[in-house]
Amino acid sequence: MAEFRVEQVLNPQDFLQEAASLGCDDCGMNFALGPLADSFLQGKKPIDVVRKVYVVYRGDALVLAFVGIASMARFLCTPRAAQLNAQDIPAAMSLLTSALASAEGPEAVDKLSGRRDLVDAFIDAWIAELSTRGIDASGLPPTFPVKSSYASLATLPQPVLLPPGYRIEPATDVDVDTLTALLIAFASDVRMPQAVEIVRPRAVEHIACGEAWMCLSEDGEPAAACVVGRASLRTIAIRSLYVAPAHRRKGLARAFVTSMTRYFLGAEAHGIVALASPSAFEKGVKEEVCICVQDDYVEEIYAKCGFQFAESPEVPWKGEKSWFPLQIRAVKVEQGLGESAGAVLIS
């Protein structure tokens, strides 16, 4: 079997196309490719950020990708169908961490987001690599564990109609304050409260980048909001969805998710107005729509919309993983670099 090799990607934007051409732009990679693609959007500020991409290959097959974007957490992902077993992972991580430490220095990684087993293996290898450089470090406990899953045309259920009188349309500049209020309520619901000073600039960005959608009642009252993002060439993620309390228990959440999922997969979507196709919104038709969920009741909603949450994380007809446990872990440096620890929201 071919040996592992690691390469630094000198043009990160080109890597988005390379991953797609290699058949690696899927749900397993969305958590790295998506933020990388987002960082090039004109509506994001700033767009001239430092990006670091390192890729591990086995022969010509891409098996691991490490993506670092400015001060954001580093992301570690693998294609869903990558052939990496428990015996392979330590060797791949040792090679990757050695290359990172040599090229970027021991401060290159202070926190990491990604699939649970890969993050744990990387942290172990990173600590060992720092030790060879005379630096004592330890891994902090994981935070914000979630499940990542996807839906495709093959998994879609029958269309679900919006309740009578409701419609879905892209958010515009006049919706900034309303979207901000709904996103603040969403953050409170997921037990990560955020101040308006933080949320409002993000709402402006989401609207500027075509990532925000509103569900309105018959009289135009905002009933729900959905934010998408992490749009690579073949995937996109539903990052948040919030239904205002006055509009709950009507099946609105399920209908909203189903319509957005079908829309981005190029299937018939009910209730969406103002756009003829996703290409008009500059996102394009995707092959997979991705999500991250933390709570069981949210998982139940998404499962009814075609997202895969089998008891055994495998899709029987493909032999591939259908969902992944994700986590964030930070590294605490005991000496030499001071402390470096933190966490970011998986969304």
mmCIF file with all atom_site columns, C-alpha atoms in Angstrom, residues 146-311:
data_model
loop_
_atom_site.group_PDB
_atom_site.id
_atom_site.type_symbol
_atom_site.label_atom_id
_atom_site.label_alt_id
_atom_site.label_comp_id
_atom_site.label_asym_id
_atom_site.label_entity_id
_atom_site.label_seq_id
_atom_site.pdbx_PDB_ins_code
_atom_site.Cartn_x
_atom_site.Cartn_y
_atom_site.Cartn_z
_atom_site.occupancy
_atom_site.B_iso_or_equiv
_atom_site.pdbx_formal_charge
_atom_site.auth_seq_id
_atom_site.auth_comp_id
_atom_site.auth_asym_id
_atom_site.auth_atom_id
_atom_site.pdbx_PDB_model_num
ATOM 1   C CA . VAL A 1 146 ? -22.220 17.511 17.862  1.00 0.00 ? 146 VAL A CA 1
ATOM 2   C CA . LYS A 1 147 ? -23.287 15.145 15.110  1.00 0.00 ? 147 LYS A CA 1
ATOM 3   C CA . SER A 1 148 ? -22.625 16.067 11.499  1.00 0.00 ? 148 SER A CA 1
ATOM 4   C CA . SER A 1 149 ? -24.855 14.570 8.832   1.00 0.00 ? 149 SER A CA 1
ATOM 5   C CA . TYR A 1 150 ? -26.035 15.220 5.300   1.00 0.00 ? 150 TYR A CA 1
ATOM 6   C CA . ALA A 1 151 ? -28.935 14.844 2.903   1.00 0.00 ? 151 ALA A CA 1
ATOM 7   C CA . SER A 1 152 ? -28.788 14.146 -0.822  1.00 0.00 ? 152 SER A CA 1
ATOM 8   C CA . LEU A 1 153 ? -31.286 13.533 -3.598  1.00 0.00 ? 153 LEU A CA 1
ATOM 9   C CA . ALA A 1 154 ? -31.135 9.836  -2.711  1.00 0.00 ? 154 ALA A CA 1
ATOM 10  C CA . THR A 1 155 ? -32.240 10.457 0.892   1.00 0.00 ? 155 THR A CA 1
ATOM 11  C CA . LEU A 1 156 ? -34.950 13.084 0.359   1.00 0.00 ? 156 LEU A CA 1
ATOM 12  C CA . PRO A 1 157 ? -38.453 12.268 1.592   1.00 0.00 ? 157 PRO A CA 1
ATOM 13  C CA . GLN A 1 158 ? -41.586 13.456 -0.172  1.00 0.00 ? 158 GLN A CA 1
ATOM 14  C CA . PRO A 1 159 ? -41.969 17.259 -0.268  1.00 0.00 ? 159 PRO A CA 1
ATOM 15  C CA . VAL A 1 160 ? -43.462 18.863 2.832   1.00 0.00 ? 160 VAL A CA 1
ATOM 16  C CA . LEU A 1 161 ? -45.730 21.846 2.269   1.00 0.00 ? 161 LEU A CA 1
ATOM 17  C CA . LEU A 1 162 ? -45.386 25.014 4.300   1.00 0.00 ? 162 LEU A CA 1
ATOM 18  C CA . PRO A 1 163 ? -48.414 25.811 6.465   1.00 0.00 ? 163 PRO A CA 1
ATOM 19  C CA . PRO A 1 164 ? -50.993 27.838 4.504   1.00 0.00 ? 164 PRO A CA 1
ATOM 20  C CA . GLY A 1 165 ? -50.074 31.493 4.053   1.00 0.00 ? 165 GLY A CA 1
ATOM 21  C CA . TYR A 1 166 ? -46.342 31.142 4.756   1.00 0.00 ? 166 TYR A CA 1
ATOM 22  C CA . ARG A 1 167 ? -43.605 31.836 2.223   1.00 0.00 ? 167 ARG A CA 1
ATOM 23  C CA . ILE A 1 168 ? -39.793 31.715 2.105   1.00 0.00 ? 168 ILE A CA 1
ATOM 24  C CA . GLU A 1 169 ? -37.638 34.396 0.524   1.00 0.00 ? 169 GLU A CA 1
ATOM 25  C CA . PRO A 1 170 ? -34.047 35.661 0.715   1.00 0.00 ? 170 PRO A CA 1
ATOM 26  C CA . ALA A 1 171 ? -33.323 38.195 3.437   1.00 0.00 ? 171 ALA A CA 1
ATOM 27  C CA . THR A 1 172 ? -32.511 41.707 2.235   1.00 0.00 ? 172 THR A CA 1
ATOM 28  C CA . ASP A 1 173 ? -30.969 44.782 3.808   1.00 0.00 ? 173 ASP A CA 1
ATOM 29  C CA . VAL A 1 174 ? -34.302 45.790 5.336   1.00 0.00 ? 174 VAL A CA 1
ATOM 30  C CA . ASP A 1 175 ? -34.271 42.532 7.324   1.00 0.00 ? 175 ASP A CA 1
ATOM 31  C CA . VAL A 1 176 ? -31.041 43.202 9.243   1.00 0.00 ? 176 VAL A CA 1
ATOM 32  C CA . ASP A 1 177 ? -32.688 44.088 12.550  1.00 0.00 ? 177 ASP A CA 1
ATOM 33  C CA . THR A 1 178 ? -35.236 41.280 12.312  1.00 0.00 ? 178 THR A CA 1
ATOM 34  C CA . LEU A 1 179 ? -32.596 38.701 11.403  1.00 0.00 ? 179 LEU A CA 1
ATOM 35  C CA . THR A 1 180 ? -30.392 39.948 14.245  1.00 0.00 ? 180 THR A CA 1
ATOM 36  C CA . ALA A 1 181 ? -33.203 39.481 16.762  1.00 0.00 ? 181 ALA A CA 1
ATOM 37  C CA . LEU A 1 182 ? -33.985 35.968 15.512  1.00 0.00 ? 182 LEU A CA 1
ATOM 38  C CA . LEU A 1 183 ? -30.307 34.936 15.577  1.00 0.00 ? 183 LEU A CA 1
ATOM 39  C CA . ILE A 1 184 ? -29.913 36.259 19.127  1.00 0.00 ? 184 ILE A CA 1
ATOM 40  C CA . ALA A 1 185 ? -32.925 34.172 20.131  1.00 0.00 ? 185 ALA A CA 1
ATOM 41  C CA . PHE A 1 186 ? -31.403 31.160 18.364  1.00 0.00 ? 186 PHE A CA 1
ATOM 42  C CA . ALA A 1 187 ? -28.106 31.596 20.233  1.00 0.00 ? 187 ALA A CA 1
ATOM 43  C CA . SER A 1 188 ? -29.987 31.696 23.522  1.00 0.00 ? 188 SER A CA 1
ATOM 44  C CA . ASP A 1 189 ? -31.902 28.545 22.594  1.00 0.00 ? 189 ASP A CA 1
ATOM 45  C CA . VAL A 1 190 ? -28.663 26.617 21.966  1.00 0.00 ? 190 VAL A CA 1
ATOM 46  C CA . ARG A 1 191 ? -27.257 27.831 25.288  1.00 0.00 ? 191 ARG A CA 1
ATOM 47  C CA . MET A 1 192 ? -24.610 30.087 23.761  1.00 0.00 ? 192 MET A CA 1
ATOM 48  C CA . PRO A 1 193 ? -26.013 33.612 24.301  1.00 0.00 ? 193 PRO A CA 1
ATOM 49  C CA . GLN A 1 194 ? -24.489 36.390 22.222  1.00 0.00 ? 194 GLN A CA 1
ATOM 50  C CA . ALA A 1 195 ? -24.762 40.167 22.371  1.00 0.00 ? 195 ALA A CA 1
ATOM 51  C CA . VAL A 1 196 ? -26.290 42.269 19.625  1.00 0.00 ? 196 VAL A CA 1
ATOM 52  C CA . GLU A 1 197 ? -22.881 43.885 19.007  1.00 0.00 ? 197 GLU A CA 1
ATOM 53  C CA . ILE A 1 198 ? -21.603 40.467 17.930  1.00 0.00 ? 198 ILE A CA 1
ATOM 54  C CA . VAL A 1 199 ? -24.646 39.203 16.067  1.00 0.00 ? 199 VAL A CA 1
ATOM 55  C CA . ARG A 1 200 ? -25.645 42.258 14.033  1.00 0.00 ? 200 ARG A CA 1
ATOM 56  C CA . PRO A 1 201 ? -22.416 42.461 11.955  1.00 0.00 ? 201 PRO A CA 1
ATOM 57  C CA . ARG A 1 202 ? -22.798 38.759 11.232  1.00 0.00 ? 202 ARG A CA 1
ATOM 58  C CA . ALA A 1 203 ? -26.382 39.308 10.122  1.00 0.00 ? 203 ALA A CA 1
ATOM 59  C CA . VAL A 1 204 ? -25.173 42.015 7.740   1.00 0.00 ? 204 VAL A CA 1
ATOM 60  C CA . GLU A 1 205 ? -22.558 39.594 6.354   1.00 0.00 ? 205 GLU A CA 1
ATOM 61  C CA . HIS A 1 206 ? -25.050 36.765 5.973   1.00 0.00 ? 206 HIS A CA 1
ATOM 62  C CA . ILE A 1 207 ? -27.384 38.988 3.959   1.00 0.00 ? 207 ILE A CA 1
ATOM 63  C CA . ALA A 1 208 ? -24.562 40.417 1.832   1.00 0.00 ? 208 ALA A CA 1
ATOM 64  C CA . CYS A 1 209 ? -23.356 36.897 1.009   1.00 0.00 ? 209 CYS A CA 1
ATOM 65  C CA . GLY A 1 210 ? -26.786 35.510 0.196   1.00 0.00 ? 210 GLY A CA 1
ATOM 66  C CA . GLU A 1 211 ? -26.786 33.216 3.226   1.00 0.00 ? 211 GLU A CA 1
ATOM 67  C CA . ALA A 1 212 ? -29.907 34.380 5.081   1.00 0.00 ? 212 ALA A CA 1
ATOM 68  C CA . TRP A 1 213 ? -33.494 33.360 4.376   1.00 0.00 ? 213 TRP A CA 1
ATOM 69  C CA . MET A 1 214 ? -36.722 34.483 6.005   1.00 0.00 ? 214 MET A CA 1
ATOM 70  C CA . CYS A 1 215 ? -40.002 32.648 6.396   1.00 0.00 ? 215 CYS A CA 1
ATOM 71  C CA . LEU A 1 216 ? -42.870 35.123 6.510   1.00 0.00 ? 216 LEU A CA 1
ATOM 72  C CA . SER A 1 217 ? -46.489 34.690 7.513   1.00 0.00 ? 217 SER A CA 1
ATOM 73  C CA . GLU A 1 218 ? -49.349 35.771 5.290   1.00 0.00 ? 218 GLU A CA 1
ATOM 74  C CA . ASP A 1 219 ? -49.324 39.290 6.742   1.00 0.00 ? 219 ASP A CA 1
ATOM 75  C CA . GLY A 1 220 ? -45.547 39.605 6.314   1.00 0.00 ? 220 GLY A CA 1
ATOM 76  C CA . GLU A 1 221 ? -44.618 38.919 9.940   1.00 0.00 ? 221 GLU A CA 1
ATOM 77  C CA . PRO A 1 222 ? -41.180 37.243 10.284  1.00 0.00 ? 222 PRO A CA 1
ATOM 78  C CA . ALA A 1 223 ? -41.903 33.714 11.483  1.00 0.00 ? 223 ALA A CA 1
ATOM 79  C CA . ALA A 1 224 ? -38.520 32.026 11.105  1.00 0.00 ? 224 ALA A CA 1
ATOM 80  C CA . ALA A 1 225 ? -34.998 32.514 9.819   1.00 0.00 ? 225 ALA A CA 1
ATOM 81  C CA . CYS A 1 226 ? -32.496 30.153 8.252   1.00 0.00 ? 226 CYS A CA 1
ATOM 82  C CA . VAL A 1 227 ? -28.793 30.806 7.704   1.00 0.00 ? 227 VAL A CA 1
ATOM 83  C CA . VAL A 1 228 ? -26.787 28.692 5.293   1.00 0.00 ? 228 VAL A CA 1
ATOM 84  C CA . GLY A 1 229 ? -23.060 28.741 4.663   1.00 0.00 ? 229 GLY A CA 1
ATOM 85  C CA . ARG A 1 230 ? -19.913 26.654 4.257   1.00 0.00 ? 230 ARG A CA 1
ATOM 86  C CA . ALA A 1 231 ? -20.749 26.470 0.545   1.00 0.00 ? 231 ALA A CA 1
ATOM 87  C CA . SER A 1 232 ? -18.107 24.495 -1.323  1.00 0.00 ? 232 SER A CA 1
ATOM 88  C CA . LEU A 1 233 ? -18.522 23.526 -4.968  1.00 0.00 ? 233 LEU A CA 1
ATOM 89  C CA . ARG A 1 234 ? -20.602 20.441 -4.140  1.00 0.00 ? 234 ARG A CA 1
ATOM 90  C CA . THR A 1 235 ? -21.867 20.979 -0.599  1.00 0.00 ? 235 THR A CA 1
ATOM 91  C CA . ILE A 1 236 ? -23.570 23.596 1.538   1.00 0.00 ? 236 ILE A CA 1
ATOM 92  C CA . ALA A 1 237 ? -24.548 23.643 5.214   1.00 0.00 ? 237 ALA A CA 1
ATOM 93  C CA . ILE A 1 238 ? -27.674 24.720 7.035   1.00 0.00 ? 238 ILE A CA 1
ATOM 94  C CA . ARG A 1 239 ? -25.976 26.522 9.904   1.00 0.00 ? 239 ARG A CA 1
ATOM 95  C CA . SER A 1 240 ? -28.945 27.673 11.940  1.00 0.00 ? 240 SER A CA 1
ATOM 96  C CA . LEU A 1 241 ? -32.718 27.666 11.828  1.00 0.00 ? 241 LEU A CA 1
ATOM 97  C CA . TYR A 1 242 ? -34.976 29.394 14.320  1.00 0.00 ? 242 TYR A CA 1
ATOM 98  C CA . VAL A 1 243 ? -38.765 29.554 14.511  1.00 0.00 ? 243 VAL A CA 1
ATOM 99  C CA . ALA A 1 244 ? -40.312 32.366 16.557  1.00 0.00 ? 244 ALA A CA 1
ATOM 100 C CA . PRO A 1 245 ? -42.385 31.065 19.506  1.00 0.00 ? 245 PRO A CA 1
ATOM 101 C CA . ALA A 1 246 ? -45.674 32.414 18.112  1.00 0.00 ? 246 ALA A CA 1
ATOM 102 C CA . HIS A 1 247 ? -45.258 30.282 14.988  1.00 0.00 ? 247 HIS A CA 1
ATOM 103 C CA . ARG A 1 248 ? -44.258 26.974 16.543  1.00 0.00 ? 248 ARG A CA 1
ATOM 104 C CA . ARG A 1 249 ? -46.211 23.702 16.616  1.00 0.00 ? 249 ARG A CA 1
ATOM 105 C CA . LYS A 1 250 ? -47.351 24.187 13.037  1.00 0.00 ? 250 LYS A CA 1
ATOM 106 C CA . GLY A 1 251 ? -44.751 22.004 11.332  1.00 0.00 ? 251 GLY A CA 1
ATOM 107 C CA . LEU A 1 252 ? -42.922 25.114 10.167  1.00 0.00 ? 252 LEU A CA 1
ATOM 108 C CA . ALA A 1 253 ? -39.401 23.973 11.130  1.00 0.00 ? 253 ALA A CA 1
ATOM 109 C CA . ARG A 1 254 ? -39.677 20.708 9.221   1.00 0.00 ? 254 ARG A CA 1
ATOM 110 C CA . ALA A 1 255 ? -41.230 22.376 6.180   1.00 0.00 ? 255 ALA A CA 1
ATOM 111 C CA . PHE A 1 256 ? -38.604 25.159 6.185   1.00 0.00 ? 256 PHE A CA 1
ATOM 112 C CA . VAL A 1 257 ? -35.690 22.686 6.418   1.00 0.00 ? 257 VAL A CA 1
ATOM 113 C CA . THR A 1 258 ? -37.186 20.432 3.757   1.00 0.00 ? 258 THR A CA 1
ATOM 114 C CA . SER A 1 259 ? -37.768 23.319 1.349   1.00 0.00 ? 259 SER A CA 1
ATOM 115 C CA . MET A 1 260 ? -34.252 24.715 1.784   1.00 0.00 ? 260 MET A CA 1
ATOM 116 C CA . THR A 1 261 ? -32.683 21.272 1.439   1.00 0.00 ? 261 THR A CA 1
ATOM 117 C CA . ARG A 1 262 ? -34.628 20.467 -1.719  1.00 0.00 ? 262 ARG A CA 1
ATOM 118 C CA . TYR A 1 263 ? -33.875 23.916 -3.126  1.00 0.00 ? 263 TYR A CA 1
ATOM 119 C CA . PHE A 1 264 ? -30.112 23.551 -2.838  1.00 0.00 ? 264 PHE A CA 1
ATOM 120 C CA . LEU A 1 265 ? -30.213 19.989 -4.175  1.00 0.00 ? 265 LEU A CA 1
ATOM 121 C CA . GLY A 1 266 ? -32.042 21.195 -7.252  1.00 0.00 ? 266 GLY A CA 1
ATOM 122 C CA . ALA A 1 267 ? -35.295 19.402 -6.419  1.00 0.00 ? 267 ALA A CA 1
ATOM 123 C CA . GLU A 1 268 ? -38.753 20.939 -6.435  1.00 0.00 ? 268 GLU A CA 1
ATOM 124 C CA . ALA A 1 269 ? -39.050 23.167 -3.362  1.00 0.00 ? 269 ALA A CA 1
ATOM 125 C CA . HIS A 1 270 ? -42.353 24.489 -2.073  1.00 0.00 ? 270 HIS A CA 1
ATOM 126 C CA . GLY A 1 271 ? -42.944 27.967 -0.726  1.00 0.00 ? 271 GLY A CA 1
ATOM 127 C CA . ILE A 1 272 ? -39.745 29.647 -1.961  1.00 0.00 ? 272 ILE A CA 1
ATOM 128 C CA . VAL A 1 273 ? -40.338 32.855 -3.884  1.00 0.00 ? 273 VAL A CA 1
ATOM 129 C CA . ALA A 1 274 ? -38.214 35.505 -5.629  1.00 0.00 ? 274 ALA A CA 1
ATOM 130 C CA . LEU A 1 275 ? -35.573 33.167 -7.079  1.00 0.00 ? 275 LEU A CA 1
ATOM 131 C CA . ALA A 1 276 ? -35.757 30.818 -10.025 1.00 0.00 ? 276 ALA A CA 1
ATOM 132 C CA . SER A 1 277 ? -32.842 28.588 -9.012  1.00 0.00 ? 277 SER A CA 1
ATOM 133 C CA . PRO A 1 278 ? -29.892 28.438 -6.600  1.00 0.00 ? 278 PRO A CA 1
ATOM 134 C CA . SER A 1 279 ? -27.601 29.638 -9.391  1.00 0.00 ? 279 SER A CA 1
ATOM 135 C CA . ALA A 1 280 ? -29.378 32.984 -9.168  1.00 0.00 ? 280 ALA A CA 1
ATOM 136 C CA . PHE A 1 281 ? -28.248 33.139 -5.558  1.00 0.00 ? 281 PHE A CA 1
ATOM 137 C CA . GLU A 1 282 ? -24.650 32.331 -6.522  1.00 0.00 ? 282 GLU A CA 1
ATOM 138 C CA . LYS A 1 283 ? -24.520 29.115 -4.518  1.00 0.00 ? 283 LYS A CA 1
ATOM 139 C CA . GLY A 1 284 ? -25.350 26.636 -7.268  1.00 0.00 ? 284 GLY A CA 1
ATOM 140 C CA . VAL A 1 285 ? -27.026 23.266 -7.080  1.00 0.00 ? 285 VAL A CA 1
ATOM 141 C CA . LYS A 1 286 ? -25.239 21.016 -4.587  1.00 0.00 ? 286 LYS A CA 1
ATOM 142 C CA . GLU A 1 287 ? -24.854 17.268 -4.214  1.00 0.00 ? 287 GLU A CA 1
ATOM 143 C CA . GLU A 1 288 ? -25.117 17.258 -0.416  1.00 0.00 ? 288 GLU A CA 1
ATOM 144 C CA . VAL A 1 289 ? -26.606 19.552 2.215   1.00 0.00 ? 289 VAL A CA 1
ATOM 145 C CA . CYS A 1 290 ? -24.818 19.307 5.575   1.00 0.00 ? 290 CYS A CA 1
ATOM 146 C CA . ILE A 1 291 ? -25.844 20.022 9.155   1.00 0.00 ? 291 ILE A CA 1
ATOM 147 C CA . CYS A 1 292 ? -24.497 19.848 12.707  1.00 0.00 ? 292 CYS A CA 1
ATOM 148 C CA . VAL A 1 293 ? -26.896 19.061 15.542  1.00 0.00 ? 293 VAL A CA 1
ATOM 149 C CA . GLN A 1 294 ? -26.486 18.865 19.299  1.00 0.00 ? 294 GLN A CA 1
ATOM 150 C CA . ASP A 1 295 ? -29.920 18.095 20.735  1.00 0.00 ? 295 ASP A CA 1
ATOM 151 C CA . ASP A 1 296 ? -31.994 14.958 20.186  1.00 0.00 ? 296 ASP A CA 1
ATOM 152 C CA . TYR A 1 297 ? -35.197 16.855 19.393  1.00 0.00 ? 297 TYR A CA 1
ATOM 153 C CA . VAL A 1 298 ? -33.390 18.794 16.639  1.00 0.00 ? 298 VAL A CA 1
ATOM 154 C CA . GLU A 1 299 ? -31.958 15.565 15.282  1.00 0.00 ? 299 GLU A CA 1
ATOM 155 C CA . GLU A 1 300 ? -35.486 14.155 15.034  1.00 0.00 ? 300 GLU A CA 1
ATOM 156 C CA . ILE A 1 301 ? -36.600 17.113 12.916  1.00 0.00 ? 301 ILE A CA 1
ATOM 157 C CA . TYR A 1 302 ? -33.683 16.809 10.523  1.00 0.00 ? 302 TYR A CA 1
ATOM 158 C CA . ALA A 1 303 ? -34.049 13.032 10.280  1.00 0.00 ? 303 ALA A CA 1
ATOM 159 C CA . LYS A 1 304 ? -37.584 13.560 8.952   1.00 0.00 ? 304 LYS A CA 1
ATOM 160 C CA . CYS A 1 305 ? -36.127 15.897 6.320   1.00 0.00 ? 305 CYS A CA 1
ATOM 161 C CA . GLY A 1 306 ? -33.788 13.294 4.819   1.00 0.00 ? 306 GLY A CA 1
ATOM 162 C CA . PHE A 1 307 ? -30.680 13.716 6.979   1.00 0.00 ? 307 PHE A CA 1
ATOM 163 C CA . GLN A 1 308 ? -29.042 10.473 8.025   1.00 0.00 ? 308 GLN A CA 1
ATOM 164 C CA . PHE A 1 309 ? -28.886 9.513  11.707  1.00 0.00 ? 309 PHE A CA 1
ATOM 165 C CA . ALA A 1 310 ? -28.923 5.718  11.684  1.00 0.00 ? 310 ALA A CA 1
ATOM 166 C CA . GLU A 1 311 ? -28.089 4.038  14.998  1.00 0.00 ? 311 GLU A CA 1
#
